[in-house]
XYZ file of C-alpha atoms in Angstrom:
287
model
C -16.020 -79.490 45.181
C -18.420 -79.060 42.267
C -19.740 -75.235 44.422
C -15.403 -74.705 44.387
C -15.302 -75.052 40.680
C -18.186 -72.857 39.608
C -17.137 -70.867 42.271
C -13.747 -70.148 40.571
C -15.722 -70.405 36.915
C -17.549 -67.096 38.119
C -14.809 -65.306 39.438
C -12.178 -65.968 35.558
C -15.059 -64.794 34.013
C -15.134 -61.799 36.009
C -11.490 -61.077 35.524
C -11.980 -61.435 31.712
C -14.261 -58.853 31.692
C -12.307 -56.483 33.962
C -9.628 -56.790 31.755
C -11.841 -56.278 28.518
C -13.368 -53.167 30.029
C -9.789 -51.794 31.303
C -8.872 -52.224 27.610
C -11.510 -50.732 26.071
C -11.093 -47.957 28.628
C -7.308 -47.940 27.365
C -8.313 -47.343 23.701
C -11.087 -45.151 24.502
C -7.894 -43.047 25.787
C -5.910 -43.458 23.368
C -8.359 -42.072 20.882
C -9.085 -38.908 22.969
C -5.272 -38.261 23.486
C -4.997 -38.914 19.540
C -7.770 -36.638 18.701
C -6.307 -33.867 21.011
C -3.375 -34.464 20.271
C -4.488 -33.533 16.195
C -6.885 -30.864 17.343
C -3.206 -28.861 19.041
C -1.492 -29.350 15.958
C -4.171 -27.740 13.932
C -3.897 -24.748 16.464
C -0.206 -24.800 16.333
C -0.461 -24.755 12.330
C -3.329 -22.233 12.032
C -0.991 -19.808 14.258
C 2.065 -20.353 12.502
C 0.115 -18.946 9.455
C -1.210 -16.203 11.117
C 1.610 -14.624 13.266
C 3.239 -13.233 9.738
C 0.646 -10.794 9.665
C 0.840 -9.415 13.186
C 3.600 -6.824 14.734
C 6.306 -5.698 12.492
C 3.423 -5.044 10.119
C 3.857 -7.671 7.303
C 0.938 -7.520 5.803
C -1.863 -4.966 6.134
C -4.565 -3.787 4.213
C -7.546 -2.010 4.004
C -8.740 -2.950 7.481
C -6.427 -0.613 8.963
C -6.948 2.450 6.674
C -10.502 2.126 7.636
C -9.832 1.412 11.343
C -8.205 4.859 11.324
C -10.819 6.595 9.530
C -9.545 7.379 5.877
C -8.739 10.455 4.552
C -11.624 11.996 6.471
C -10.319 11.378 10.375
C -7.764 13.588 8.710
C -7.384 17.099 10.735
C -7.814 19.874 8.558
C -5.745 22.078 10.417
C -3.088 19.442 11.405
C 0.653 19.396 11.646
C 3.070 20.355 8.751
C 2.283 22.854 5.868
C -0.503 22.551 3.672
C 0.599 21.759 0.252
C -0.935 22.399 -3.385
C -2.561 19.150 -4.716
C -1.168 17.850 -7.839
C -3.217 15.488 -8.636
C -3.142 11.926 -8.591
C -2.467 10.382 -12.026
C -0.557 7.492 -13.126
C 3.079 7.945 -15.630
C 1.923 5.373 -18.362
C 4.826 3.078 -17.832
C 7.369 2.215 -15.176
C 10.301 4.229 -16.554
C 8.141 8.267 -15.922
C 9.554 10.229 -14.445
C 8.423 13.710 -13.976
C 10.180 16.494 -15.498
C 12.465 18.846 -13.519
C 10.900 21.621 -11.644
C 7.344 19.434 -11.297
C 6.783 18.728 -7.710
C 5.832 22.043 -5.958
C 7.913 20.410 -3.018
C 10.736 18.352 -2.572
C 10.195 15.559 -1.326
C 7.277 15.497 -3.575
C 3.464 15.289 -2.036
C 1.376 14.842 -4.493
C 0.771 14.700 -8.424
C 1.532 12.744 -11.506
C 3.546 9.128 -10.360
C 4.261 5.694 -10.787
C 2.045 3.248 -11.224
C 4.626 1.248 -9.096
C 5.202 1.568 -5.140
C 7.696 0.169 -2.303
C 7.344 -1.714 0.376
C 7.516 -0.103 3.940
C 10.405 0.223 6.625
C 13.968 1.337 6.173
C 15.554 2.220 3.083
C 19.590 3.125 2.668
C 19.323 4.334 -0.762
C 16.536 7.475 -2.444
C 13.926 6.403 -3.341
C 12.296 8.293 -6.472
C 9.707 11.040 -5.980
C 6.950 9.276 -8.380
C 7.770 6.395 -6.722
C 7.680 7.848 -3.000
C 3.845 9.719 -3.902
C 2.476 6.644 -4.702
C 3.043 5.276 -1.175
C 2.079 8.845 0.090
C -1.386 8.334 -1.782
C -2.459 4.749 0.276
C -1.347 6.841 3.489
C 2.221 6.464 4.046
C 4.105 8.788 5.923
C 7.502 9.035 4.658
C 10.877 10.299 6.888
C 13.733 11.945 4.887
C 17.031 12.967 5.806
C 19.945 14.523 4.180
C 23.202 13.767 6.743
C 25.890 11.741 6.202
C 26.537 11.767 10.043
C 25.909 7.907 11.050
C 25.266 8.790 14.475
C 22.660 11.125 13.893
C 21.432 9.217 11.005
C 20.962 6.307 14.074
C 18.643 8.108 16.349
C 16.545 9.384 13.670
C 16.324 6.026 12.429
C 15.038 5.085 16.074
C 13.306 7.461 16.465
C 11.060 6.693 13.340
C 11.051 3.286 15.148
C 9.213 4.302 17.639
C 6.425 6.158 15.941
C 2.925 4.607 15.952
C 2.353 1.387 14.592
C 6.064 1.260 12.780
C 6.781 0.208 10.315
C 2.955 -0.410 8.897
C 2.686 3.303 5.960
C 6.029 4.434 6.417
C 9.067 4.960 4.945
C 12.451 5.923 5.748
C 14.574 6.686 3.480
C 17.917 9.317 2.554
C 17.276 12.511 0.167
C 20.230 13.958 -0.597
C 19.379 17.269 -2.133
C 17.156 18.665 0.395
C 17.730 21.719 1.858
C 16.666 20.934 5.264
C 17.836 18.165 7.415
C 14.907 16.069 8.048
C 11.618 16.251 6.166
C 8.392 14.272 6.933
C 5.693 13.896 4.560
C 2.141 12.675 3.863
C -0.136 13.413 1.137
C -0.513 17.338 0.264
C 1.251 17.853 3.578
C 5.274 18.476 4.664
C 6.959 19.015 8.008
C 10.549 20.502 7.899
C 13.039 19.984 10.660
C 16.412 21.025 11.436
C 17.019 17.917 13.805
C 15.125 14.970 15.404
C 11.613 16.442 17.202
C 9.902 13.258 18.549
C 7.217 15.460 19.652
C 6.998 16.638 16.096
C 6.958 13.688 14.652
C 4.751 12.042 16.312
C 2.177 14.225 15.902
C 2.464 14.264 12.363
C 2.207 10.376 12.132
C -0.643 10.266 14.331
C -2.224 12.901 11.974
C -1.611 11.197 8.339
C -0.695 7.397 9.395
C -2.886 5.403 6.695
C -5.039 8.155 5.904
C -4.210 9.340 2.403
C -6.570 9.503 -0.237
C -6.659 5.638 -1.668
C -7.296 2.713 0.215
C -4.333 1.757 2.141
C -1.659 -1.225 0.593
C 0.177 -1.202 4.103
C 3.674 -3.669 4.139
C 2.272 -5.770 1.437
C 4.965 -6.260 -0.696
C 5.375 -3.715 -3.715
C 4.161 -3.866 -7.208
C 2.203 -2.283 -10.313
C -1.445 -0.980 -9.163
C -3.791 0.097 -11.642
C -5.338 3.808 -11.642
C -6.005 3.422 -7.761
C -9.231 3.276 -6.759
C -10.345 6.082 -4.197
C -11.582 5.800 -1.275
C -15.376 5.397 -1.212
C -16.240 8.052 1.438
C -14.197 10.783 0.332
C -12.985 12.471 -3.063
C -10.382 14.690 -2.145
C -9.526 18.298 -3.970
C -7.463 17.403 -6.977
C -8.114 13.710 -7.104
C -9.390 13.279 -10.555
C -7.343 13.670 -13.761
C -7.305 17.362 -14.796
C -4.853 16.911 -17.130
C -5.515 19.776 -19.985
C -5.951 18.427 -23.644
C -5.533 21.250 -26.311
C -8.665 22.052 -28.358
C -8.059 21.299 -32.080
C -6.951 23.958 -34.539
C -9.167 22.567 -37.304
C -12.121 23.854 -35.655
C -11.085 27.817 -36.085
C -11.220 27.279 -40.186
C -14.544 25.733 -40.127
C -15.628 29.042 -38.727
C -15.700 29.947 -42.501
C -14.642 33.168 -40.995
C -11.377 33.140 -42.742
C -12.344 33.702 -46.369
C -8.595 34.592 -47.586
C -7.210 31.336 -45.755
C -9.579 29.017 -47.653
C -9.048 31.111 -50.854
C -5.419 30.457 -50.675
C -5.868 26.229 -50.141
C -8.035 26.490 -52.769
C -6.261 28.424 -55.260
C -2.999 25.924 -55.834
C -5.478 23.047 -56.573
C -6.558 24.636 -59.710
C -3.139 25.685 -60.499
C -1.624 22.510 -60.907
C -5.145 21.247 -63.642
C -3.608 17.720 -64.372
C -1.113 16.557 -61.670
C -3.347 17.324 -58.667
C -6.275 15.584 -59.693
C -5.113 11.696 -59.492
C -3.057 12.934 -55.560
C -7.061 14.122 -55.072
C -8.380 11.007 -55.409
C -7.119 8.573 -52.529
C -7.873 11.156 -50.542
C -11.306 11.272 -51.031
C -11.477 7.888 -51.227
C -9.776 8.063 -47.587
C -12.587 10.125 -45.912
């Protein structure tokens, strides 16, 4: 009786332990499903975060202008016609415009322009020329049409769709009071066309796509830039301020080539002997 009993002693004390170890095998478990369990939700999170800035291009920068190569990759005898560079300076405030007759081309390409820019994609209404050359100088390629045909409108509109890496530097976008139908352009370059040339327009993307001049600003949304800062490999013709400043007059009187012309400023101040002396003196005082 007394081997029964320590016997069955032996044999609880072996279930206690079973079940201890199956329990701490149960929590041990529990923690790795917990921890995994955290570990997927930080994925989930971290992707959630991230997939806003992949496809549909909503935010790019100047990873991408370099990826393509800058304003260098650019093909000197590409697609389009080869336009005058205007220059790349800023309007002082939001409200410059330019005055009639400026742009060499319409749609503009180059020159004097807001320190503003837009967003890229689709556009119903114009958008300004100073406006429009801004996004033209961080490599946008812009599509303009003047139809009010919605149908045709419609296929152009997919056809921009489907150029390379839509929507990230382009714009499309209406302009009434062009001449020609549809008009592509990129920085110092313009493609006319009388209808929709995929071909064409292709080409021309793949040529200028986030190439222009200025490190690229992509679908990021729009706002005031200061004078941009070029890009560091290249200084393209026309990209510094050549704005003329008109010499001073003074300087031709100083010649002291003028003897008559000084004789004549000086021979009033002794006219007037008592009045001009006191208007004299703040203004030497002044200097």
């Amino acid at each position: 009786m007394a081997r029964q009993r320590s016997n069955r002693r032996v044999s609880e004390t072996e279930r206690r332990r079973a079940r201890q170890s199956r329990n701490k095998q149960k929590n041990k478990l529990v923690r790795i499903l917990a921890a995994a369990g955290m570990g997927v939700l930080a994925v989930l999170i971290i992707a959630g975060l991230a997939l806003p800035s992949f496809g549909g291009g909503a935010s790019t920068g100047p990873d991408d202008f370099l990826e393509r190569g800058g304003f260098l990759a650019r093909p000197v005898d590409g697609p389009g016609v080869a336009v005058e560079d205007q220059g790349r300076v800023h309007f002082p405030s939001l409200d410059g415009r330019a005055d009639p007759g400026y742009y060499v081309t319409y749609p503009a390409t180059s020159g004097t322009h807001s320190p503003t820019w837009e967003r890229c994609g689709i556009f119903t209404d114009p958008v300004p020329d100073e406006i429009l050359v801004h996004n033209l100088e961080h490599g946008f390629v812009n599509i303009h049409y003047n139809s009010d045909d919605a149908a045709f409108v419609g296929q152009l509109e997919a056809a921009a769709r489907g150029l390379p890496d839509w929507p990230n530097y382009y714009i499309f976008a209406p302009y009434p009071n062009m001449e020609q139908t549809v008009a592509l352009t990129a920085w110092n370059r313009i493609l006319y066309l009388d209808g929709i040339d995929e071909d064409a327009m292709r080409e021309f993307a793949d040529a200028y796509q986030a190439r222009g001049p200025e490190l690229a600003r992509g679908c990021d949304s729009p706002g005031v830039m200061s004078q941009g800062v070029p890009n560091s490999t290249v200084t393209p013709e026309g990209g510094v301020d050549t704005t003329e400043v008109e010499p001073e007059a003074t300087e031709e009187p100083a010649e002291g080539t003028d003897d008559s012309s000084a004789d004549d400023t000086a021979t009033p101040e002794p006219e007037d002997t008592a009045t001009p002396e006191p208007a004299e003196t703040p203004s030497a005082s002044g200097g």
